[in-house]
XYZ file of C-alpha atoms in Angstrom:
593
model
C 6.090 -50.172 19.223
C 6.632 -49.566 22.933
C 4.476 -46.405 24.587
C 6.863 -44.020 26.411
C 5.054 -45.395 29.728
C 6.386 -48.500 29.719
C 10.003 -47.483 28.602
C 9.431 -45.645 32.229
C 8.179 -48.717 34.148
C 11.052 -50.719 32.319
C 13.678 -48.221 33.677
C 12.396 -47.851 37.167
C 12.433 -51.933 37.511
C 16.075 -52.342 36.526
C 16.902 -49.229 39.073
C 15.005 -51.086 41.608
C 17.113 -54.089 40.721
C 20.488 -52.744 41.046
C 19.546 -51.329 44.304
C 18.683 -54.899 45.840
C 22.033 -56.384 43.931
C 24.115 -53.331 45.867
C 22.421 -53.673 49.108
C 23.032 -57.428 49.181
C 26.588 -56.934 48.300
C 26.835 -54.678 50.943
C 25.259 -56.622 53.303
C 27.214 -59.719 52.283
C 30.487 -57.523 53.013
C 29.510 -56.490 56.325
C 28.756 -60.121 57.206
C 32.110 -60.928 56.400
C 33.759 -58.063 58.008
C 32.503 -59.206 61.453
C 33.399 -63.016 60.847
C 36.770 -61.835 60.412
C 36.710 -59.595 63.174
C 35.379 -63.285 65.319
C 37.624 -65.034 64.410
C 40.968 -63.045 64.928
C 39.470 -62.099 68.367
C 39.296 -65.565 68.940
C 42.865 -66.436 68.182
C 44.376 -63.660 69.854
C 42.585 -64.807 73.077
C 43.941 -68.392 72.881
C 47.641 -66.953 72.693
C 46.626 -65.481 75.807
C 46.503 -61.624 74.043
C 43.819 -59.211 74.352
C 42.800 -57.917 71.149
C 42.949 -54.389 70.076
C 39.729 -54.023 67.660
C 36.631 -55.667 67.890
C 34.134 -55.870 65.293
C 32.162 -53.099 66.472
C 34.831 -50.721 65.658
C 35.486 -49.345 62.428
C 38.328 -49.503 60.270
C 40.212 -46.337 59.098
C 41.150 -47.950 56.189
C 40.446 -46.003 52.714
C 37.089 -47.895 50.754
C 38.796 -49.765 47.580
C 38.302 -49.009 44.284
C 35.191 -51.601 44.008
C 33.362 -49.829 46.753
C 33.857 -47.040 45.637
C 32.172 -47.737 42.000
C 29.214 -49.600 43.893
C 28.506 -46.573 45.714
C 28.355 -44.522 42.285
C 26.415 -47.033 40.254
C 24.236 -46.665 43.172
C 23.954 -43.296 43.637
C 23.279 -42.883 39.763
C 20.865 -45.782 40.151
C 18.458 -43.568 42.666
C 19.215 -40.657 40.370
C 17.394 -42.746 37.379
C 14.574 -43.819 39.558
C 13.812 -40.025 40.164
C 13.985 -38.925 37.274
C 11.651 -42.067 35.994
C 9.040 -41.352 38.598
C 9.248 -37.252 37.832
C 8.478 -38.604 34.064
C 5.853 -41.191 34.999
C 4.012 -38.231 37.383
C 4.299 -35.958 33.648
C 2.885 -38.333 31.875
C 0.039 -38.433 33.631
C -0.457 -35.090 33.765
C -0.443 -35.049 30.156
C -2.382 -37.999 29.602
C -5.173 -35.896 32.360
C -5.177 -32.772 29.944
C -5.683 -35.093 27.163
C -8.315 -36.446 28.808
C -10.090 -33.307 29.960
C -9.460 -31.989 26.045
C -11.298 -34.750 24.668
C -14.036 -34.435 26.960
C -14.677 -30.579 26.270
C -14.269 -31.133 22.489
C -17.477 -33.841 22.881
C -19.116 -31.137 25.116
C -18.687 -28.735 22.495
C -19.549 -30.955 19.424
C -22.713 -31.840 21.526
C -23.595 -28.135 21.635
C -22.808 -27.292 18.478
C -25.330 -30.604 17.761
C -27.625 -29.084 20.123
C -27.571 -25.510 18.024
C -28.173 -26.752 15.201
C -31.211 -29.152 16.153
C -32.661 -25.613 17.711
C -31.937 -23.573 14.284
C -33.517 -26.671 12.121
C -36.395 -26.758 13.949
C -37.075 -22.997 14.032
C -36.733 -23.144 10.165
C -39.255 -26.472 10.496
C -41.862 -24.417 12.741
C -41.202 -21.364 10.416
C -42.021 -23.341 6.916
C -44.853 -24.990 8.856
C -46.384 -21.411 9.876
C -45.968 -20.183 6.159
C -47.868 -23.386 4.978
C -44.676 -24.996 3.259
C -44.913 -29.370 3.202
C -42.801 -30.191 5.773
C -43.608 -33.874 5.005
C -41.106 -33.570 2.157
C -38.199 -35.913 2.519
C -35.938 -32.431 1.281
C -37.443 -31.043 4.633
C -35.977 -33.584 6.544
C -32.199 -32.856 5.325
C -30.759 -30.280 8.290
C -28.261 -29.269 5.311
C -30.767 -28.677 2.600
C -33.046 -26.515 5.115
C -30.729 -24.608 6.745
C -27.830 -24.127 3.686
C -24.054 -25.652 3.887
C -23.126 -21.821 4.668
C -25.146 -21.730 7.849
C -24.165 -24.984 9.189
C -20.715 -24.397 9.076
C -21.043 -21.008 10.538
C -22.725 -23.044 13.347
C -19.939 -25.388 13.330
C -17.326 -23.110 13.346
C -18.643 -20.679 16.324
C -16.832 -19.931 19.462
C -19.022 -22.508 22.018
C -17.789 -19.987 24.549
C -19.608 -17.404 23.127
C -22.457 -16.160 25.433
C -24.130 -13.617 22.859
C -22.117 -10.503 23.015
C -22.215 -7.944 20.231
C -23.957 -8.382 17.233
C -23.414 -10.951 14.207
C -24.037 -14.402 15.841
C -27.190 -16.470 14.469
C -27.809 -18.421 18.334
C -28.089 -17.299 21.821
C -28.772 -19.288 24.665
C -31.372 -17.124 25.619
C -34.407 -16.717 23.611
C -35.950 -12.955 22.728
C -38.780 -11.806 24.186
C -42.086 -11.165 21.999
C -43.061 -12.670 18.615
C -40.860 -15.161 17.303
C -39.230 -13.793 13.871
C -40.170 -15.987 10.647
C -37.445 -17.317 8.524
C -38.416 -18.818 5.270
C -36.075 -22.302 4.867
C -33.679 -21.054 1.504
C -30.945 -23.337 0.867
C -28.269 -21.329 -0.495
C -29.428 -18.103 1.601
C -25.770 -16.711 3.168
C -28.253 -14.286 5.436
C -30.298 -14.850 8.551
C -32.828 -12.909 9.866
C -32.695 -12.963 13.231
C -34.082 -10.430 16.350
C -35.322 -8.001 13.123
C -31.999 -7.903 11.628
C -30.045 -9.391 8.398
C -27.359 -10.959 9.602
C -24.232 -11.793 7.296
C -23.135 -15.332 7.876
C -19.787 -14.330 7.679
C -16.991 -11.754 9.035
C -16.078 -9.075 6.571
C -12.531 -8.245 5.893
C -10.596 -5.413 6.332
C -9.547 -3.235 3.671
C -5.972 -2.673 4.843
C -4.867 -5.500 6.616
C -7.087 -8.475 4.692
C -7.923 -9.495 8.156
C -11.553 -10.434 9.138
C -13.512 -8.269 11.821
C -16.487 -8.232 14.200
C -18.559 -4.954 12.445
C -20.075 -2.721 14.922
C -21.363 1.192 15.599
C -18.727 2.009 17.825
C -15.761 -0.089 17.836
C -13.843 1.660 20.364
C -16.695 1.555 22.828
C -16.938 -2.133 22.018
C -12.948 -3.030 21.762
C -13.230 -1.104 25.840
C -15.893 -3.419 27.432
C -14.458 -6.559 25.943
C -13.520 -8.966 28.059
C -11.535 -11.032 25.990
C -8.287 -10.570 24.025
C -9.066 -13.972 21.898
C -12.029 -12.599 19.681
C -11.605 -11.248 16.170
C -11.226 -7.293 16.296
C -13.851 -4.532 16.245
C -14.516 -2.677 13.530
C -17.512 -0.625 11.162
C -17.570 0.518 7.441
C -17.275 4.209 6.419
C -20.229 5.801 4.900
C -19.184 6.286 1.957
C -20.741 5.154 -1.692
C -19.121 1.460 -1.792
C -19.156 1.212 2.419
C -15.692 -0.242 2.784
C -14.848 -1.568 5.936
C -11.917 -1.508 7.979
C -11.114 -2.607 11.952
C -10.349 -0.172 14.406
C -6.459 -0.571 14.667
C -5.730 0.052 10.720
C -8.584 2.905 10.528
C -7.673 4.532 13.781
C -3.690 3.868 12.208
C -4.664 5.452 8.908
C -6.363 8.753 10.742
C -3.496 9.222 12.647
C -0.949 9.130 10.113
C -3.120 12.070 8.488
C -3.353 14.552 10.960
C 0.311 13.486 12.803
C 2.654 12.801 10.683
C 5.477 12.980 12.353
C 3.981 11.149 15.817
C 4.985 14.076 18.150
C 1.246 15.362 18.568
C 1.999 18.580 16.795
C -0.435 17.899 13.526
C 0.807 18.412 10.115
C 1.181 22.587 9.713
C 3.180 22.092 6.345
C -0.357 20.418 4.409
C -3.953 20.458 4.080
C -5.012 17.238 5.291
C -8.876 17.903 5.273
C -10.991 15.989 4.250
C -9.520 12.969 4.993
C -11.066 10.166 2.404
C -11.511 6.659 2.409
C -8.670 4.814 1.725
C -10.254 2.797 -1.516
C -12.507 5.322 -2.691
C -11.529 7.767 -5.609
C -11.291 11.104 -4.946
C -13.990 12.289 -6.914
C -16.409 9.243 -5.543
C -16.275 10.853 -1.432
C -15.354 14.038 -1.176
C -16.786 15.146 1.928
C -14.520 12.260 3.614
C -14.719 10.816 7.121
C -16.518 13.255 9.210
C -17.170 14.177 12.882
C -19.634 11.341 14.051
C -17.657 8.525 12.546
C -14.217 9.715 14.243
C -15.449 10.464 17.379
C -16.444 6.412 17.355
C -12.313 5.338 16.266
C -10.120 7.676 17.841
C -9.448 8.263 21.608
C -9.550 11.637 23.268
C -6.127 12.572 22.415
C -6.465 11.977 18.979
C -9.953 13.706 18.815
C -8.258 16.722 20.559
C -5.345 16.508 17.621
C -8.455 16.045 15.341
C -10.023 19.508 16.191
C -6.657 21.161 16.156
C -5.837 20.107 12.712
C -9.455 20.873 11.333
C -8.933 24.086 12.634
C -6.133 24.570 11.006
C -6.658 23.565 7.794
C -9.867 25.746 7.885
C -7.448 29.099 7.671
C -5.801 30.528 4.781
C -2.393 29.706 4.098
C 0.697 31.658 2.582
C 4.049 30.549 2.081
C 7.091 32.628 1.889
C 7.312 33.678 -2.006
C 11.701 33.517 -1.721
C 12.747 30.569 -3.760
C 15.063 30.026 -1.048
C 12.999 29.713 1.583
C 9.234 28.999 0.856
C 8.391 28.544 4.947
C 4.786 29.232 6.102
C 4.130 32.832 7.105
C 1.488 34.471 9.464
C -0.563 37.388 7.831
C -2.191 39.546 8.905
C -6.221 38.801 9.193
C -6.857 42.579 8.735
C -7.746 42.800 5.107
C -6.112 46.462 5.276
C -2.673 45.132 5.805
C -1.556 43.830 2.986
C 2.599 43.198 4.188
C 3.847 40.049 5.738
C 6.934 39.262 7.008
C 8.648 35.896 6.569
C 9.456 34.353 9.915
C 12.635 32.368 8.536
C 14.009 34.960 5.785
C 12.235 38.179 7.022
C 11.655 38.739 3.850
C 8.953 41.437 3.042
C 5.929 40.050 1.557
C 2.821 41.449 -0.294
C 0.160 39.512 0.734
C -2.665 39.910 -2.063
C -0.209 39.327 -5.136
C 2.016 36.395 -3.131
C 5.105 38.159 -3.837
C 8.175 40.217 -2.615
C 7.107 43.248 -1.806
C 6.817 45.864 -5.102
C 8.082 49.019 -3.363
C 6.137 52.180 -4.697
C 3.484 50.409 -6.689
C -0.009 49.198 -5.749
C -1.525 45.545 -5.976
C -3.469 46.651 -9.148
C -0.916 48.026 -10.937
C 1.541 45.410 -10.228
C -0.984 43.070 -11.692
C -1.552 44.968 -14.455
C 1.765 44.973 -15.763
C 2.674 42.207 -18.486
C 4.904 39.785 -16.951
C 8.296 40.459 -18.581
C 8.089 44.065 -16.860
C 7.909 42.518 -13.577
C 10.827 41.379 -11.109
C 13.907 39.428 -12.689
C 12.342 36.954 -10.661
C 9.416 36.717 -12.008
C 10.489 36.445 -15.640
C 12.951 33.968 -15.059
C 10.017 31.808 -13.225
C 7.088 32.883 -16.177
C 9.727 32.454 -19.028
C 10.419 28.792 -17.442
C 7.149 27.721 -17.078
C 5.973 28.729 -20.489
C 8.748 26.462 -22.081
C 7.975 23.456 -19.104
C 4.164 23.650 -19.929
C 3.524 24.696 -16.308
C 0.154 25.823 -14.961
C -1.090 28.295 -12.158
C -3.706 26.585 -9.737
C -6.240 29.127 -10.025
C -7.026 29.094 -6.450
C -3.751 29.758 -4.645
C -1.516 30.826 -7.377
C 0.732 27.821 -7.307
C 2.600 26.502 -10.491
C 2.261 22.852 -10.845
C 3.787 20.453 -13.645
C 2.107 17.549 -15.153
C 4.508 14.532 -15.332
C 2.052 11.944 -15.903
C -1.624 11.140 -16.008
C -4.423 13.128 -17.153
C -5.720 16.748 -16.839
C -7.464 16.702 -13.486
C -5.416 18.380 -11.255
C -5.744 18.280 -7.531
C -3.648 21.082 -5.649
C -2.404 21.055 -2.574
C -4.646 23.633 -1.340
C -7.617 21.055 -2.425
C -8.916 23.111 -5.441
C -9.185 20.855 -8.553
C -8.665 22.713 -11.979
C -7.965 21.632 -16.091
C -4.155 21.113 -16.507
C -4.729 21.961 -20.323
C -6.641 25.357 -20.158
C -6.892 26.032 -16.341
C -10.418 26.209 -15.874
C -12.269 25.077 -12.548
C -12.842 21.321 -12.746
C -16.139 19.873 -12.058
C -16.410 17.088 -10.273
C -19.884 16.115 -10.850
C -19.471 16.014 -14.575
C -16.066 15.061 -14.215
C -14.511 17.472 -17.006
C -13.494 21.078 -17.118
C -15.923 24.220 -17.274
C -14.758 25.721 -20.328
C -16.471 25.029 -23.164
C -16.089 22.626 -25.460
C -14.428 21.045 -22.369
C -10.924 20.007 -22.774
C -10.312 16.002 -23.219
C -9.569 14.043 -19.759
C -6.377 12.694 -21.299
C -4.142 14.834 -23.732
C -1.928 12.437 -25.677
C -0.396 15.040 -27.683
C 0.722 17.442 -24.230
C 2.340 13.661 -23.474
C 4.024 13.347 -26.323
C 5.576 17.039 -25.923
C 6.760 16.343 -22.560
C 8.409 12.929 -24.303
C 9.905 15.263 -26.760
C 11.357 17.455 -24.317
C 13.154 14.921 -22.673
C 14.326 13.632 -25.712
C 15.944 17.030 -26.432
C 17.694 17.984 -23.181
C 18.957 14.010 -23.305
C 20.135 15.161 -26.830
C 21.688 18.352 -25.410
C 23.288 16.872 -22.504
C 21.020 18.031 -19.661
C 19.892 15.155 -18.078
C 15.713 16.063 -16.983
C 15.523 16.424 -12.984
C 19.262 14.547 -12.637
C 18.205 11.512 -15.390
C 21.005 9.431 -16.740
C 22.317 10.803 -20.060
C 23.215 7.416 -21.818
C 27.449 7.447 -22.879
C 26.216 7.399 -26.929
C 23.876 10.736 -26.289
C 26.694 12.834 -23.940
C 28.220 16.009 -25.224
C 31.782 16.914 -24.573
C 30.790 20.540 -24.232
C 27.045 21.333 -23.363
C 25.397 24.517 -24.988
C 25.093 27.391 -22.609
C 20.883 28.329 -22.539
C 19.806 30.588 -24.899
C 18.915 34.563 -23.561
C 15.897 35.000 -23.301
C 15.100 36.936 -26.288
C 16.375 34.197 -28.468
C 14.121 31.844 -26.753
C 10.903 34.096 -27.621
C 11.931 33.779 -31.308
C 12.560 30.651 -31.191
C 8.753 29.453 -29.459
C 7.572 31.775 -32.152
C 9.244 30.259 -34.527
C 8.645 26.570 -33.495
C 4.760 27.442 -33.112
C 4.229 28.767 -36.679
C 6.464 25.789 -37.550
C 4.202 22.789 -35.574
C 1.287 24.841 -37.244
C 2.489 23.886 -40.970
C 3.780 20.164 -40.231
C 0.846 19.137 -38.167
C -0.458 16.857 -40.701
C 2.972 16.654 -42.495
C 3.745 12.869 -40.972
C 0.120 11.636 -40.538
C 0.245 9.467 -43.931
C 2.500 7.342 -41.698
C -0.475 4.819 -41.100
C -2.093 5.166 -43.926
C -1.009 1.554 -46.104
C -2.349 3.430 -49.272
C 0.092 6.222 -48.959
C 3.551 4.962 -46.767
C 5.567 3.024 -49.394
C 5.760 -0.131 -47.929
C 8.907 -1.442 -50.411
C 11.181 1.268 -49.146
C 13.428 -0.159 -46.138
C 14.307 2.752 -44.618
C 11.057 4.013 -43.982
C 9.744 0.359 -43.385
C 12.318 -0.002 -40.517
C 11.023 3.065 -39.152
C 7.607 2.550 -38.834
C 8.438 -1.227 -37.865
C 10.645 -0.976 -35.198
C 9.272 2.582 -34.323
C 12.582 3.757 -33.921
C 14.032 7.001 -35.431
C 16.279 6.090 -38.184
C 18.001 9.610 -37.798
C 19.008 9.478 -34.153
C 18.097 5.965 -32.957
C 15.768 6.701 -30.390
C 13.278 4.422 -29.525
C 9.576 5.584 -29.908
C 6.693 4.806 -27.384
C 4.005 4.503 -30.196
C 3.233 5.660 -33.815
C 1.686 8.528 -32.685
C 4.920 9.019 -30.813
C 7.411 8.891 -33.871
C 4.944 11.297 -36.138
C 5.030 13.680 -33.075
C 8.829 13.099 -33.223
C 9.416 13.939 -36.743
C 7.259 16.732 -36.770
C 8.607 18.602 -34.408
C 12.658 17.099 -33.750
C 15.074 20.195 -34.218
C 18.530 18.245 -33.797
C 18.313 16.321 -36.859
C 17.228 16.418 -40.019
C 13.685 15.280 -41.560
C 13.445 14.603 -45.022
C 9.988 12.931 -46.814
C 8.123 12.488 -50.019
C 5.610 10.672 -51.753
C 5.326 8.422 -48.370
C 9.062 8.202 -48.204
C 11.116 9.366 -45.683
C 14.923 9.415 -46.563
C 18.382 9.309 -44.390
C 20.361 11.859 -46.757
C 19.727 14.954 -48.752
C 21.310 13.440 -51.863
C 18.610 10.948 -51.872
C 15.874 13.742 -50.936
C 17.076 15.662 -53.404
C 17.904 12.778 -56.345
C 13.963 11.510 -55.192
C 12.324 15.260 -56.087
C 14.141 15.452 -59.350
C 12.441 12.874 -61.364
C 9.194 12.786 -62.218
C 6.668 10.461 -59.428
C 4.877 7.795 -61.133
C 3.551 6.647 -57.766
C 1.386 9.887 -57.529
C 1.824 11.834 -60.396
C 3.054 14.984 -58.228
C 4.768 15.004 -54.927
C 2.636 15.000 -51.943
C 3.633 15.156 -48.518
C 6.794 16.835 -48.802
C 9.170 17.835 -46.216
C 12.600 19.227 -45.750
C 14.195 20.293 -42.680
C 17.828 21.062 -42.058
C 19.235 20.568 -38.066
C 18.700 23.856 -36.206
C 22.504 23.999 -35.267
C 23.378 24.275 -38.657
């Protein structure tokens, strides 16, 4: 295979070549030219004429076609031969770089050679100071002494690097004093060098996977670097598993907290203090980043938008109690002034209760009146949140529904509190102050809020806007109850749940369920209700279903459960051999009946 120099030098020849051909043609036509010129001069001066032209003048005649074409082939000829020299001069620029590559890669492979005979025979004069053999033939293996982790950390160094920062295992200059003893561990992935334990290798950022240079104060150290080609600055947070980040996706993370929106305005619609660590849980740090490790990520605008925000978070907040409007409001900090007024709505607002203003009625009697002699308002909101399951954070007042997950609720307001019995949550003992403390997960408040959903499916209200499959739509949808008729009925349905607890809980018990019986084996199977085809998350969930389902109905016996009355009824009838009495009986009729 030919080299692309020599294509070149084969090119330029044959340019060369048809340059000689052309200018021997056209020195062979000029030759000819002036014979011809000779010889009719001669002729013409015989007859006794004088001739007109001589072959010193030129003849006006147009070139022919041949001409012509030599003077192209030519002219594309020299065209070639510059272009062949312009490639021959590139190639040998390229074939210098080469060159010079080469020779700093055996530069640097000599250093690195050089780095590593130093570090093997500090760990030599190290082993030999702590009376180790160095005679041993293992002693004399550079890998076995120094670890395959440590050489290729040598190996894979920047040679340019001149011993700035922290984390390399060599400088070029030694340190003054005492020289440091390392004992010679093969698989040790740490160095002790200058008094410090060095890590071998770069940690990793937590948000961007990328590896990072840790130090104290990354932004001093990202401003007095001089290069743009070293791995990025970073440290790890203080907190209990000391993750570590580098500057751009910590100082990133910060800012997204306390500026939201990117205007430099802050956030004045949430708390954002403490800010945590972005892996930790938030019971594991709750003090978050403070002060001293910001002041070492952020610049001076964002420690300026830092303050501000701090400062803001650290006063009281109250929000406009108008459904319709909820904005943040300015009180008043005299204690004595208990009136607000709403900045979007100017509505009138009573500060210590976080209401609308009662008109002729104090904060203590307000409070002291039960809830369904309060505002329309207000009974509409307590009546709803008694049948959602809602709680009050008892902190700032705030209701709050569980959708999903367990009972440890953080508010916005940053007080933590038990979703089932709204006690205080502690977060040392992780679990709620009453006592017996509530459980951390309530699978039964789960299955209610299942249930629910179930039901307004069933009814044709779709929960927050859900999709009401075609098979479970109503033509008409039941108007709400009033609200009277909704007390009886939680009454009702309470005394109710209180009697069928236990009514379905023979469902997993083999000895009892009668296993022979397809209905009820389908059931329990499939875990699907055989009265309205829904499909069930869980036993648990299909007892809880049964128990408390008001849209169809439920009938059971003797570990039985049955699609129609007629069978119900047939079943209770005759005499039950199974048991000798029947057990476990239930029979409920659809409430719209």
């Amino acid at each position: 295979m030919s080299s692309p120099g020599d294509d070149a030098l084969t090119e330029l020849l044959i340019a060369q070549l048809l340059q000689e051909d052309l200018r021997d043609a056209a020195a062979t036509k000029e030759a000819e030219k002036i014979q011809l010129d000779l010889v009719l001069a001669d002729s013409a001066m015989r007859k006794g004429h004088i001739p007109k032209r001589s072959y010193n003048t030129r003849s006006n005649t147009p070139p022919a076609d041949g001409d012509v074409a030599l003077e192209l082939l030519a002219a594309d000829a020299r065209l070639t031969g510059d272009a062949v020299y312009a490639q021959s001069l590139q190639l040998s620029d390229e074939a210098s770089v080469v060159a010079n590559m080469q020779f700093a890669m055996r530069v640097a492979a000599a250093e690195k050679k050089a780095l590593l005979d130093a570090e093997f025979a500090r760990r030599l004069q190290s082993a030999d100071e702590e009376g180790m053999d160095t005679d041993d033939p293992q002693m004399m293996d550079a890998e076995v002494v120094l670890g395959r982790e440590t050489v290729e950390h040598i190996l894979a160094a920047d040679p340019n690097y001149k011993g700035k920062g922290k984390g390399r295992v060599h400088d070029h200059a030694q340190p003054e004093g005492p020289t440091t003893r390392v004992k010679a561990e093969p698989t040790d992935a740490k160095v002790k060098f200058e008094d410090q334990d060095i890590d071998m290798t770069h940690p990793s950022c937590g948000i961007c996977l990328e590896p990072y240079q840790a130090t104290h104060n990354p932004l001093a150290a990202a401003r007095s670097a001089n290069s743009s080609g070293k791995l990025p600055f970073g440290l790890r947070l203080p907190c209990p598993a000391k993750h570590g980040y580098c500057l751009e996706c910590l100082a990133s993370y910060i800012r997204t907290k306390i500026d939201p929106q990117g205007d430099g305005t802050g956030s004045s619609q949430a708390i954002v203090f403490p800010i945590r660590c972005p892996e930790c849980p938030v019971n594991q740090w709750p003090g978050g980043i403070q002060d001293d490790v910001a002041v070492r990520i952020l610049e001076g605008k964002g420690m300026l938008l830092w303050h501000h925000q701090k400062l803001l978070d650290s006063i009281p907040r109250y929000y406009c109690p108008n459904p319709r409007c909820s904005a943040l409001v300015q009180v008043h900090e005299d204690p004595d002034e208990p009136q607000a007024v709403c900045p979007s709505c100017t509505t009138l607002i009573c500060v210590p209760c976080r209401v609308v203003w009662h008109d002729k009625m104090t904060c203590e009697t307000y409070q002291a009146l039960p809830p369904d002699e309060r505002s329309p308002e207000d009974q509409l909101v307590l009546s709803l949140a008694k049948a959602k399951n809602w709680r009050r954070c008892p902190s700032c007042t705030v209701i709050v529904e569980l959708t999903q997950g367990c009972n440890h609720i953080t508010c916005r307001c940053g007080g933590h509190f038990c979703f089932k019995c709204g006690s205080p949550w502690d977060q040392q003992t992780k679990q709620c102050t009453r006592q017996p403390p509530c459980k951390l997960w309530d699978e039964e408040m789960l299955l209610a809020v299942e249930e629910r959903g179930r039901e307004e499916r069933q009814r044709g209200q779709p929960p927050l806007g859900g999709y009401i499959p075609p098979h479970l739509r109503l033509a008409q949808p039941a108007p709400p109850p009033p609200y009277h008729d909704i007390a009886r009925q939680f009454i009702q349905d309470a005394v109710q749940q209180e009697i069928n607890r236990h009514a379905f809980h023979w469902l997993d018990d083999p000895h009892v369920v009668c296993g022979r019986h397809w209905f009820t084996t389908n059931m329990v199977r499939d875990l699907t209700c055989g009265y309205c085809d829904n499909r069930l998350n869980s036993l648990a969930d299909l007892q809880y279903h049964l128990t408390r389902v008001r849209w169809h109905p439920v009938y059971a016996c003797c570990g039985r459960l049955f699609k129609r009355a007629e069978d119900f009824e047939r079943h209770t009838r005759t005499y039950s051999s199974r048991f000798g009495e029947h057990i476990h009986q239930v029979r409920r009729e659809p409430a719209n009946q």
